Short mmCIF file of C-alpha atoms and ligand atoms in Angstrom, two decimals:
data_model
loop_
_atom_site.label_atom_id
_atom_site.label_comp_id
_atom_site.label_asym_id
_atom_site.label_seq_id
_atom_site.Cartn_x
_atom_site.Cartn_y
_atom_site.Cartn_z
CA MET A 1 6.44 19.93 -7.71
CA GLU A 2 9.93 18.95 -8.83
CA ALA A 3 11.03 22.54 -8.21
CA LEU A 4 9.23 22.67 -4.88
CA ILE A 5 10.75 19.62 -3.24
CA ALA A 6 14.32 19.43 -1.98
CA PRO A 7 16.88 18.05 -4.48
CA GLU A 8 17.61 15.00 -2.30
CA TYR A 9 14.13 13.65 -3.06
CA GLU A 10 14.80 13.84 -6.80
CA GLU A 11 18.15 12.13 -6.23
CA LEU A 12 16.31 9.42 -4.32
CA ARG A 13 13.83 9.07 -7.21
CA GLU A 14 16.68 8.64 -9.69
CA SER A 15 18.40 5.99 -7.60
CA VAL A 16 15.15 4.03 -7.07
CA ARG A 17 14.32 4.31 -10.77
CA ALA A 18 17.74 2.93 -11.74
CA LEU A 19 17.32 0.03 -9.32
CA VAL A 20 13.80 -0.72 -10.57
CA GLU A 21 14.79 -0.63 -14.24
CA LYS A 22 17.68 -3.00 -13.65
CA LYS A 23 16.38 -5.38 -11.00
CA ILE A 24 12.57 -5.18 -10.75
CA SER A 25 10.90 -4.22 -14.06
CA PRO A 26 12.51 -7.09 -16.02
CA PHE A 27 10.60 -9.57 -13.83
CA ALA A 28 7.26 -7.74 -13.63
CA HIS A 29 5.63 -9.65 -16.49
CA ASP A 30 6.75 -13.05 -15.18
CA VAL A 31 5.68 -12.21 -11.63
CA ASP A 32 2.20 -11.31 -12.91
CA GLU A 33 1.91 -14.17 -15.41
CA ASN A 34 2.87 -16.82 -12.87
CA ALA A 35 1.33 -15.11 -9.83
CA ARG A 36 4.61 -15.59 -8.00
CA PHE A 37 6.22 -13.61 -5.20
CA PRO A 38 8.65 -10.98 -6.60
CA GLN A 39 11.69 -12.46 -4.88
CA GLU A 40 14.10 -10.48 -7.08
CA ALA A 41 12.39 -7.24 -6.02
CA TYR A 42 12.46 -8.23 -2.37
CA GLU A 43 16.19 -8.92 -2.54
CA ALA A 44 16.94 -5.76 -4.52
CA LEU A 45 14.88 -3.56 -2.17
CA GLN A 46 16.30 -5.18 0.95
CA SER A 47 19.91 -4.81 -0.18
CA ALA A 48 19.24 -1.13 -1.03
CA ASP A 49 17.60 -0.58 2.41
CA MET A 50 14.32 0.30 0.69
CA ALA A 51 12.07 -2.57 1.80
CA ALA A 52 11.24 -0.79 5.06
CA ALA A 53 13.00 2.54 4.73
CA HIS A 54 10.56 4.18 7.15
CA VAL A 55 12.04 2.37 10.20
CA PRO A 56 13.65 5.02 12.42
CA SER A 57 17.45 5.00 12.48
CA GLU A 58 17.61 4.28 16.23
CA PHE A 59 16.08 0.88 15.42
CA GLY A 60 18.41 0.12 12.54
CA GLY A 61 16.37 1.63 9.70
CA GLN A 62 16.89 4.48 7.27
CA GLY A 63 14.52 6.88 9.02
CA ALA A 64 13.08 7.86 5.63
CA ASP A 65 10.28 10.40 5.97
CA ALA A 66 6.80 9.90 4.49
CA LEU A 67 7.63 11.76 1.26
CA ALA A 68 10.75 9.66 0.67
CA VAL A 69 8.78 6.45 1.28
CA ALA A 70 6.05 7.66 -1.10
CA ILE A 71 8.67 8.28 -3.80
CA ILE A 72 10.18 4.81 -3.29
CA ILE A 73 6.74 3.18 -3.59
CA GLU A 74 5.78 5.32 -6.59
CA GLU A 75 8.93 4.43 -8.47
CA VAL A 76 8.69 0.71 -7.71
CA ALA A 77 5.02 0.72 -8.79
CA ARG A 78 5.96 2.42 -12.06
CA GLY A 79 7.78 -0.81 -12.92
CA CYS A 80 5.95 -3.48 -10.91
CA ALA A 81 2.93 -2.80 -8.70
CA SER A 82 3.17 -6.17 -6.93
CA SER A 83 6.73 -5.35 -5.85
CA SER A 84 5.68 -1.94 -4.51
CA LEU A 85 3.53 -3.76 -1.96
CA ILE A 86 6.72 -4.91 -0.19
CA PRO A 87 7.59 -1.45 1.23
CA ALA A 88 3.90 -0.46 1.44
CA VAL A 89 2.83 -3.51 3.49
CA ASN A 90 5.88 -3.28 5.72
CA LYS A 91 4.92 0.29 6.55
CA LEU A 92 1.24 -0.59 7.07
CA GLY A 93 2.01 -3.49 9.40
CA SER A 94 4.53 -1.61 11.51
CA ILE A 95 3.06 1.88 11.82
CA PRO A 96 0.98 0.68 14.82
CA VAL A 97 4.27 -0.28 16.54
CA ILE A 98 5.76 3.13 15.72
CA LEU A 99 2.64 4.96 16.95
CA ALA A 100 1.79 2.88 20.02
CA GLY A 101 4.55 0.37 20.75
CA ASN A 102 6.69 0.53 23.88
CA LEU A 103 10.47 0.70 23.66
CA ASP A 104 10.93 -3.09 23.97
CA GLN A 105 8.43 -3.74 21.17
CA LYS A 106 10.08 -1.16 18.94
CA GLU A 107 13.54 -2.51 19.66
CA LYS A 108 12.49 -6.09 18.97
CA TYR A 109 10.17 -5.74 15.98
CA LEU A 110 11.33 -2.65 14.12
CA ARG A 111 14.93 -3.83 14.21
CA GLN A 112 13.99 -7.20 12.71
CA LEU A 113 11.84 -5.44 10.12
CA ALA A 114 14.82 -3.32 9.07
CA GLU A 115 16.86 -6.52 8.82
CA GLY A 116 14.43 -8.01 6.31
CA LYS A 117 11.49 -9.61 8.13
CA GLY A 118 8.08 -8.68 6.71
CA PHE A 119 5.25 -7.05 8.68
CA SER A 120 1.58 -7.40 7.65
CA TYR A 121 -1.62 -5.79 8.90
CA CYS A 122 -4.72 -7.78 9.91
CA LEU A 123 -7.85 -5.63 10.15
CA SER A 124 -10.41 -6.94 7.61
CA GLU A 125 -12.52 -10.05 8.05
CA SER A 126 -14.88 -11.89 5.73
CA GLU A 127 -17.88 -10.08 7.27
CA ALA A 128 -16.06 -6.92 8.43
CA GLY A 129 -14.65 -4.98 5.47
CA SER A 130 -15.79 -1.36 5.23
CA ASP A 131 -17.45 -1.79 8.63
CA ALA A 132 -14.14 -2.66 10.25
CA ALA A 133 -15.40 -2.20 13.82
CA SER A 134 -17.80 -5.14 13.42
CA MET A 135 -14.89 -7.62 13.58
CA LYS A 136 -15.44 -11.00 15.27
CA THR A 137 -11.84 -12.04 15.93
CA LYS A 138 -11.48 -11.91 19.68
CA ALA A 139 -8.78 -11.81 22.29
CA VAL A 140 -9.67 -13.13 25.74
CA ARG A 141 -7.52 -12.60 28.81
CA ASP A 142 -5.76 -15.74 30.00
CA GLY A 143 -3.70 -15.26 33.15
CA ASP A 144 -0.87 -12.95 32.23
CA GLY A 145 -1.57 -13.12 28.51
CA TRP A 146 -4.26 -13.40 25.86
CA ILE A 147 -5.85 -16.07 23.69
CA LEU A 148 -6.70 -15.00 20.15
CA SER A 149 -9.29 -16.78 18.03
CA GLY A 150 -10.85 -15.96 14.69
CA SER A 151 -9.66 -15.17 11.20
CA LYS A 152 -8.64 -12.22 9.03
CA LYS A 153 -9.20 -11.88 5.29
CA TRP A 154 -7.44 -10.15 2.35
CA ILE A 155 -4.13 -10.00 4.17
CA SER A 156 -1.35 -8.78 1.88
CA ASN A 157 1.94 -10.68 2.04
CA ALA A 158 0.36 -13.17 4.46
CA GLY A 159 2.59 -16.19 4.91
CA PHE A 160 5.60 -14.21 3.68
CA SER A 161 5.62 -11.78 6.60
CA ASP A 162 7.04 -12.89 9.93
CA PHE A 163 5.02 -10.38 11.97
CA TYR A 164 1.36 -9.30 12.00
CA THR A 165 -0.45 -6.44 13.66
CA VAL A 166 -3.81 -8.00 14.54
CA LEU A 167 -6.89 -6.06 15.62
CA ALA A 168 -9.18 -8.08 17.87
CA SER A 169 -12.27 -7.46 19.95
CA THR A 170 -11.51 -7.59 23.67
CA ASP A 171 -15.02 -6.49 24.69
CA SER A 172 -17.73 -6.88 22.07
CA SER A 173 -20.23 -4.89 24.17
CA LEU A 174 -18.12 -1.75 23.58
CA GLY A 175 -18.00 -1.88 19.74
CA ALA A 176 -15.13 0.22 18.35
CA LYS A 177 -14.06 1.06 21.92
CA GLY A 178 -13.64 -2.66 22.71
CA ILE A 179 -10.96 -3.36 20.10
CA THR A 180 -7.29 -3.88 20.97
CA ALA A 181 -4.17 -4.27 18.82
CA PHE A 182 -1.66 -7.13 19.22
CA ILE A 183 1.55 -8.28 17.58
CA VAL A 184 1.37 -11.90 16.40
CA GLU A 185 4.30 -13.84 14.99
CA LYS A 186 4.03 -16.30 12.11
CA SER A 187 5.66 -18.95 14.30
CA ASP A 188 3.13 -18.61 17.16
CA PRO A 189 1.37 -21.97 17.64
CA GLY A 190 -2.16 -21.80 16.22
CA VAL A 191 -1.36 -19.35 13.40
CA SER A 192 -2.04 -20.69 9.89
CA PHE A 193 -2.74 -19.37 6.41
CA GLY A 194 -5.35 -20.06 3.74
CA ALA A 195 -4.81 -20.59 0.01
CA HIS A 196 -3.60 -17.65 -2.11
CA GLU A 197 -6.48 -15.63 -3.51
CA LYS A 198 -6.62 -15.71 -7.31
CA LYS A 199 -6.66 -11.99 -8.00
CA MET A 200 -7.33 -9.84 -11.08
CA GLY A 201 -4.19 -7.79 -10.46
CA PHE A 202 -1.30 -7.49 -8.00
CA ARG A 203 -0.91 -11.16 -8.75
CA GLY A 204 2.66 -11.28 -7.45
CA SER A 205 1.70 -10.25 -3.96
CA PRO A 206 0.34 -13.13 -1.87
CA THR A 207 -3.09 -12.42 -0.37
CA CYS A 208 -4.43 -15.03 2.06
CA GLU A 209 -6.69 -15.54 5.01
CA VAL A 210 -4.92 -15.75 8.35
CA TYR A 211 -6.37 -18.08 10.98
CA PHE A 212 -5.90 -17.80 14.73
CA ASP A 213 -6.74 -21.05 16.47
CA ASN A 214 -6.49 -20.25 20.19
CA VAL A 215 -3.17 -18.48 19.74
CA ARG A 216 -1.68 -17.75 23.16
CA ILE A 217 0.41 -14.61 23.36
CA GLY A 218 1.90 -12.76 26.29
CA GLU A 219 0.96 -9.33 27.58
CA ASP A 220 4.16 -8.05 25.94
CA ARG A 221 2.41 -8.46 22.57
CA ARG A 222 -0.37 -5.96 23.36
CA LEU A 223 0.06 -2.74 21.39
CA GLY A 224 -1.20 0.33 23.20
CA GLU A 225 -4.00 0.43 25.75
CA VAL A 226 -6.81 -2.12 25.91
CA GLY A 227 -9.68 -0.65 23.86
CA SER A 228 -7.50 1.77 21.90
CA GLY A 229 -7.05 -0.54 18.90
CA PHE A 230 -9.69 0.84 16.55
CA ALA A 231 -8.50 4.43 16.84
CA LEU A 232 -4.93 3.14 16.36
CA ALA A 233 -6.03 1.23 13.25
CA MET A 234 -7.62 4.37 11.82
CA ARG A 235 -4.61 6.54 12.70
CA THR A 236 -2.43 3.97 10.94
CA LEU A 237 -4.52 4.25 7.77
CA ASP A 238 -4.19 8.04 7.94
CA HIS A 239 -0.46 7.54 7.40
CA THR A 240 -0.59 4.63 4.98
CA ARG A 241 -3.38 5.54 2.57
CA ILE A 242 -0.75 7.93 1.20
CA THR A 243 1.37 4.92 0.22
CA ILE A 244 -1.55 3.57 -1.83
CA ALA A 245 -1.86 6.96 -3.53
CA ALA A 246 1.86 6.77 -4.32
CA GLN A 247 1.43 3.28 -5.70
CA ALA A 248 -1.49 4.40 -7.88
CA LEU A 249 0.59 7.32 -9.07
CA GLY A 250 3.43 5.01 -10.10
CA ILE A 251 1.08 2.68 -11.98
CA ALA A 252 -0.45 5.68 -13.79
CA GLN A 253 2.98 7.08 -14.63
CA GLY A 254 4.12 3.74 -16.05
CA ALA A 255 0.99 3.42 -18.20
CA PHE A 256 1.25 7.03 -19.40
CA GLU A 257 4.87 6.56 -20.49
CA ALA A 258 4.05 3.34 -22.34
CA ALA A 259 1.09 4.98 -24.13
CA ASN A 260 3.04 8.11 -25.01
CA ALA A 261 5.93 6.10 -26.46
CA TYR A 262 3.55 3.90 -28.42
CA ALA A 263 1.64 6.89 -29.81
CA HIS A 264 4.89 8.26 -31.25
CA GLU A 265 5.93 4.92 -32.80
CA ARG A 266 2.64 3.60 -34.12
CA LYS A 267 1.79 4.80 -37.62
CA GLN A 268 -1.68 4.75 -39.17
CA PHE A 269 -3.01 6.72 -42.13
CA GLY A 270 0.62 7.56 -42.97
CA LYS A 271 1.57 9.28 -39.70
CA ALA A 272 2.23 8.65 -36.04
CA ILE A 273 -1.05 8.32 -34.14
CA PHE A 274 0.30 11.02 -31.77
CA ASP A 275 -0.23 13.48 -34.62
CA PHE A 276 -3.99 13.02 -34.33
CA GLN A 277 -5.41 15.59 -31.97
CA GLY A 278 -7.79 13.05 -30.40
CA VAL A 279 -4.79 11.06 -29.15
CA GLN A 280 -2.92 14.21 -28.07
CA PHE A 281 -5.88 15.28 -25.95
CA MET A 282 -5.99 11.88 -24.24
CA LEU A 283 -2.27 12.03 -23.41
CA ALA A 284 -2.51 15.65 -22.25
CA ASP A 285 -5.37 14.74 -19.91
CA MET A 286 -3.41 11.77 -18.56
CA ALA A 287 -0.35 13.92 -17.84
CA MET A 288 -2.51 16.64 -16.23
CA GLN A 289 -4.30 14.17 -13.95
CA ILE A 290 -1.05 12.51 -12.90
CA ALA A 291 0.52 15.88 -12.10
CA ALA A 292 -2.48 16.84 -9.94
CA ALA A 293 -2.45 13.45 -8.15
CA ARG A 294 1.26 13.84 -7.47
CA GLN A 295 0.82 17.27 -5.89
CA LEU A 296 -1.95 16.03 -3.59
CA THR A 297 -0.06 12.87 -2.62
CA TYR A 298 3.17 14.69 -1.78
CA LEU A 299 1.25 17.31 0.19
CA ALA A 300 -0.44 14.54 2.20
CA ALA A 301 2.98 12.93 2.78
CA VAL A 302 4.30 16.18 4.25
CA LYS A 303 1.20 16.36 6.44
CA SER A 304 1.78 12.77 7.58
CA GLU A 305 5.33 13.64 8.63
CA ARG A 306 4.03 16.60 10.66
CA SER A 307 0.91 14.77 11.89
CA ASP A 308 -1.15 17.80 10.85
CA ASP A 309 -4.72 18.13 12.12
CA ASP A 310 -6.10 17.80 8.60
CA LEU A 311 -4.09 14.64 7.79
CA THR A 312 -7.17 12.39 7.89
CA PHE A 313 -8.83 14.43 5.13
CA TYR A 314 -5.74 14.69 2.94
CA SER A 315 -4.78 11.05 3.33
CA ALA A 316 -8.25 9.90 2.21
CA ALA A 317 -8.33 12.55 -0.53
CA CYS A 318 -5.01 11.59 -2.11
CA LYS A 319 -5.78 7.85 -1.98
CA CYS A 320 -9.18 8.40 -3.57
CA PHE A 321 -7.99 10.89 -6.19
CA ALA A 322 -4.78 9.13 -7.22
CA SER A 323 -6.45 5.72 -7.52
CA ASP A 324 -9.29 7.14 -9.63
CA VAL A 325 -6.63 8.80 -11.80
CA ALA A 326 -4.75 5.50 -12.09
CA MET A 327 -7.91 3.70 -13.23
CA LYS A 328 -8.69 6.38 -15.83
CA VAL A 329 -5.12 6.70 -17.08
CA THR A 330 -4.50 2.97 -17.39
CA THR A 331 -7.84 2.44 -19.17
CA ASP A 332 -6.99 5.22 -21.63
CA ALA A 333 -3.50 3.76 -22.10
CA VAL A 334 -5.06 0.45 -23.12
CA GLN A 335 -7.30 2.38 -25.52
CA ILE A 336 -4.35 4.16 -27.13
CA LEU A 337 -2.59 0.84 -27.70
CA GLY A 338 -5.79 -0.63 -29.16
CA GLY A 339 -5.57 -4.39 -29.72
CA TYR A 340 -1.96 -4.34 -28.49
CA GLY A 341 -3.16 -2.81 -25.25
CA TYR A 342 -5.48 -5.73 -24.63
CA VAL A 343 -2.80 -8.43 -24.76
CA SER A 344 -0.02 -9.12 -22.32
CA ASP A 345 2.82 -8.36 -24.78
CA PHE A 346 2.60 -4.77 -23.49
CA PRO A 347 2.41 -3.86 -19.78
CA VAL A 348 -0.64 -1.59 -19.90
CA GLU A 349 -3.27 -4.33 -19.48
CA ARG A 350 -1.43 -5.48 -16.34
CA MET A 351 -1.33 -1.90 -15.11
CA MET A 352 -5.07 -1.51 -15.71
CA ARG A 353 -5.76 -4.66 -13.67
CA ASP A 354 -3.38 -3.47 -10.94
CA ALA A 355 -4.94 0.02 -10.85
CA LYS A 356 -8.35 -1.43 -10.00
CA LEU A 357 -7.23 -2.67 -6.60
CA THR A 358 -6.00 0.78 -5.56
CA GLN A 359 -9.64 1.96 -5.71
CA ILE A 360 -10.64 -0.87 -3.38
CA TYR A 361 -8.06 -1.64 -0.70
CA GLU A 362 -7.08 0.34 2.39
CA GLY A 363 -10.70 1.47 2.28
CA THR A 364 -12.83 1.66 -0.85
CA ASN A 365 -13.05 5.04 -2.50
CA GLN A 366 -16.63 5.26 -1.22
CA ILE A 367 -15.24 4.95 2.33
CA GLN A 368 -12.60 7.60 1.53
CA ARG A 369 -15.42 9.98 0.60
CA ILE A 370 -17.16 9.23 3.90
CA VAL A 371 -13.90 9.93 5.75
CA MET A 372 -13.41 13.21 3.84
CA ALA A 373 -17.00 14.28 4.47
CA ARG A 374 -16.56 13.69 8.22
CA HIS A 375 -13.42 15.85 8.27
CA LEU A 376 -14.49 18.86 6.22
CA SER A 377 -14.34 21.08 9.29
CA ASP A 378 -10.59 20.31 9.66
CA LEU A 379 -9.87 22.28 6.51
N1 COS B 1 -7.82 8.83 13.99
C1 COS B 1 -8.06 8.61 15.30
N2 COS B 1 -9.22 8.11 15.75
C2 COS B 1 -10.17 7.80 14.85
C3 COS B 1 -9.98 7.99 13.48
C4 COS B 1 -8.75 8.53 13.05
N3 COS B 1 -8.49 8.76 11.76
N4 COS B 1 -11.08 7.60 12.81
C5 COS B 1 -11.95 7.17 13.74
N5 COS B 1 -11.39 7.29 14.97
C6 COS B 1 -12.01 6.98 16.25
C7 COS B 1 -13.21 7.90 16.39
O1 COS B 1 -12.82 9.14 16.92
C8 COS B 1 -14.15 7.13 17.27
O2 COS B 1 -13.85 7.36 18.61
P1 COS B 1 -14.77 8.42 19.47
O3 COS B 1 -16.13 7.80 19.52
O4 COS B 1 -14.06 8.49 20.78
O5 COS B 1 -14.74 9.70 18.73
C9 COS B 1 -13.82 5.67 16.94
O6 COS B 1 -12.54 5.67 16.29
C10 COS B 1 -14.86 5.08 16.02
O7 COS B 1 -14.90 5.91 14.85
P2 COS B 1 -16.18 6.00 13.92
O8 COS B 1 -17.41 6.21 14.77
O9 COS B 1 -15.89 7.00 12.85
O10 COS B 1 -16.22 4.52 13.31
P3 COS B 1 -17.15 3.87 12.22
O11 COS B 1 -17.53 2.52 12.67
O12 COS B 1 -18.23 4.82 11.80
O13 COS B 1 -16.13 3.64 10.96
C11 COS B 1 -14.93 4.19 8.99
C12 COS B 1 -15.47 4.65 10.34
C13 COS B 1 -16.02 3.77 8.01
C14 COS B 1 -14.20 5.41 8.43
C15 COS B 1 -13.94 3.03 9.22
O14 COS B 1 -14.60 1.86 9.62
C16 COS B 1 -13.12 2.70 7.99
O15 COS B 1 -12.13 3.39 7.69
N6 COS B 1 -13.49 1.62 7.28
C17 COS B 1 -12.67 1.10 6.19
C18 COS B 1 -11.64 0.18 6.74
C19 COS B 1 -10.55 -0.03 5.78
O16 COS B 1 -9.93 0.89 5.27
N7 COS B 1 -10.28 -1.28 5.53
C20 COS B 1 -9.27 -1.65 4.59
C21 COS B 1 -8.48 -2.77 5.13
S1 COS B 1 -7.15 -2.26 6.05
S2 COS B 1 -5.74 -2.49 4.75
#
């Protein structure tokens, strides 16, 4: 793939990698250990214009294409998965504005996002996870605006982000066709946040419930047509599941490198454990799976940029494949390190815990297979 993609992407990779090694990786252990927000990463990414590089240049952003954003996320995740959620969540929260926002909304919200405000995405609820269309949060017309009530669960960077794309039912009798998207601001009266979830991995990224207690917002906060919200939410995921694949890829790459280095240093029975063919086969499989995941992820990123007809399939496929690879590779990395892999002195146990979430969020891998199966005729 390196030979197939334009040199500027490899230059981008090198510059992100240098930034991550200097300003993000050194804090990854502490961020995980203390379940604290990766402030150093946020500042480093923001000052390098990489926290929301996807924002188009006419709204003050870098206008980075989907492949460039995937490479940024991959490289950040290689050092610290929690930190890679900063650019990933900002893209997830704001893609609905890019796809369906009017000029005023784009000017107001994308510009502030480029300047450093966070943007989260509120789709899931406690009783509406895989079955996203069964959401109960509702928006009721009130004069020239709307009143939102309900709650959203598992919201990444909740409380940190200033802006939220919120999907709400505007006509429950219409099911998926009765859902509408809105922009909600953290400072809107009636918005509040629950306690941080105590997670297995991605412990540096705050995940909270978001509550809407009769939040009154104007018509200028509606994104797209009334009733078009569910399709917009799904189109958004078509573009952003690729960022989760990129994240999984970075986690896998980080674990592979740690295991490979360890296998060359660690001596047992008088030689490096790399010299045992059983270990070589494990590392060869890891490298092969990562290479395949990278090809699929980058291909999906190119399809996202072109909005190809088969994007839905490829986006689900790369998220599913790369996250399964990340789980396998990180588990094998822990195995290669043996007892040292199971303690937090080495990063691979953190990477294994982080990898697990990539199989679950932005749609479980079971849902990805349903999505792929429904889009086989696009191929
Ligand atoms: N692009 C555009 N429109 C889409 C779409 C897409 N990718 N996917 C679905 N739609 C549209 C459909 O076309 C349908 O409209 P029509 O009836 O006019 O055709 C409407 O949305 C409803 O779609 P569907 O009938 O497929 O909805 P389901 O309730 O069966 O749900 C799944 C489909 C399971 C795929 C969806 O609920 C899903 O992705 N669930 C997981 C949610 C998720 O990823 N959550 C993670 C949290 S977000 S970080």
